[in-house]
C-alpha positions as semicolon CSV with decimal commas, in nm:
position;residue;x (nm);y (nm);z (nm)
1;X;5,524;-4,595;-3,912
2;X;5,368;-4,674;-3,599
3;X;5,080;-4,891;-3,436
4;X;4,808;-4,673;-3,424
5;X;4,679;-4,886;-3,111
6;X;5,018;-5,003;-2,916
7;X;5,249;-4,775;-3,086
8;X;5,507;-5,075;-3,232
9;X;5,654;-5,016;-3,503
10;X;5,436;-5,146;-3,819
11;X;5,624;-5,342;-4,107
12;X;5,563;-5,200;-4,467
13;X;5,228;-5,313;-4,637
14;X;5,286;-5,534;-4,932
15;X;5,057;-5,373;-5,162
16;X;5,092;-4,966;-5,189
17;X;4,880;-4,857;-4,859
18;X;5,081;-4,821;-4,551
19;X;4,930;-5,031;-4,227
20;X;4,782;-4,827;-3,916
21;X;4,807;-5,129;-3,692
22;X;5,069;-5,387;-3,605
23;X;4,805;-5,660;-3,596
24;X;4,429;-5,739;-3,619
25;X;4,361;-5,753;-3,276
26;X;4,456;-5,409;-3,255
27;X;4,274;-5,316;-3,579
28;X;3,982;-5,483;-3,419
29;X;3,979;-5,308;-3,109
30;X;4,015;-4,980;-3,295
31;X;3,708;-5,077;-3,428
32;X;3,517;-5,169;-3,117
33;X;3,636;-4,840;-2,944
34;X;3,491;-4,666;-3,261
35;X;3,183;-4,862;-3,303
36;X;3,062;-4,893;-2,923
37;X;3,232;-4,598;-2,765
38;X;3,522;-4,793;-2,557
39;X;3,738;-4,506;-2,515
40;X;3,523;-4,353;-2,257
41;X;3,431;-4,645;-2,098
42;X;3,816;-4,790;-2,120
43;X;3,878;-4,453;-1,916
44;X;3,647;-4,447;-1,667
45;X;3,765;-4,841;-1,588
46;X;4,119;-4,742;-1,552
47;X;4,039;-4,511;-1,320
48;X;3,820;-4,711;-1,119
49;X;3,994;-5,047;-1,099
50;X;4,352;-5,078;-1,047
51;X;4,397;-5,478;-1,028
52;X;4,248;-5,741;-1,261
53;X;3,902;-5,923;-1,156
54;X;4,040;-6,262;-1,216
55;X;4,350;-6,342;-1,041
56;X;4,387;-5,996;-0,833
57;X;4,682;-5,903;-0,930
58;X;4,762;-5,514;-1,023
59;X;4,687;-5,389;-1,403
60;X;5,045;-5,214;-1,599
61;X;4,799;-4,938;-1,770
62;X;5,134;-4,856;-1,931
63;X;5,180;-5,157;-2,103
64;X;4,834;-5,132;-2,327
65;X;4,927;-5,458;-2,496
66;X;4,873;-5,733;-2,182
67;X;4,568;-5,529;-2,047
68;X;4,186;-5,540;-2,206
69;X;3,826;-5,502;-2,089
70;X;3,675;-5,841;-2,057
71;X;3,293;-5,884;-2,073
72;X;3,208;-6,060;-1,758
73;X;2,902;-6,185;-1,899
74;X;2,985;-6,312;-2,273
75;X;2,823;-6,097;-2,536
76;X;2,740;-6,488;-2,681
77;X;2,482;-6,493;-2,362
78;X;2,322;-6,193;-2,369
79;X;2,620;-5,950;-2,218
80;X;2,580;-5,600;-2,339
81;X;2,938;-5,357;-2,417
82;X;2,901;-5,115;-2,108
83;X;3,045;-4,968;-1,804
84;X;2,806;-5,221;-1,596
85;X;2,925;-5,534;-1,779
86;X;3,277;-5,419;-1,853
87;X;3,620;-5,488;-1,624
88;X;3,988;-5,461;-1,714
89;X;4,173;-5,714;-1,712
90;X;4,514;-5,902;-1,811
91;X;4,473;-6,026;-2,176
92;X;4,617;-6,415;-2,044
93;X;4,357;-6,384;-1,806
94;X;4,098;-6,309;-2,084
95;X;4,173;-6,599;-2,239
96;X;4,177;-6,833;-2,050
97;X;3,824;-6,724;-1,933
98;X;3,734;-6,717;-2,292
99;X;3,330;-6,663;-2,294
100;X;3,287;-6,901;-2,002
101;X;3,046;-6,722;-1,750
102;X;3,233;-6,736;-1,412
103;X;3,158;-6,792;-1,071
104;X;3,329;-6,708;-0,795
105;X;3,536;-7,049;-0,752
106;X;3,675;-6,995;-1,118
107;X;3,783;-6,664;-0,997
108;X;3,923;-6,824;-0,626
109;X;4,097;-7,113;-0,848
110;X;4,310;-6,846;-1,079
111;X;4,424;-6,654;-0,763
């Protein structure tokens, strides 16, 4: 079976039901497009923004697993889950943001 998110291929579940999702960061972002609607928004991104926000460089659409939408203000301070507060971007990037808010010498610094 495959990832229902990535499309890997999905090891056997160890107790009768067979797994959707390779992992639960991609079970969890199933969820979030779900619960808040990301697919649209995820699509109207792509389209719009070719090259991460952070360091520049270009965005492998193709390659679902090292791209994600990063809230650019943290949901922790206040950031809402919408087109407006929404940019894609690589997932190491993401990270190393983490919920940080940035300015734009943190952004200068990772390019």
């Amino acid at each position: 079976m495959k990832c229902a998110w990535c499309g890997k291929e999905v090891s056997k579940a160890s107790r009768g039901r067979p797994r959707k999702y390779c992992c639960s960061a991609h079970k969890q972002r199933a969820y979030e497009s779900r619960k808040y609607g990301i697919g649209e928004i995820w699509e109207e991104l792509s389209n719009k923004y070719s090259s991460c926000y952070l360091c520049g460089k270009f965005l492998d659409y193709s390659q679902p697993q090292t791209v994600c939408m990063d809230h650019m203000i943290a949901t922790v301070y206040g950031g809402r889950t919408d087109v407006k507060n929404l940019r894609p971007v690589h997932l190491e990037c993401n990270a190393r943001k983490g919920s940080r808010l940035i300015s734009s010498s943190f952004i200068e610094r990772q390019r």
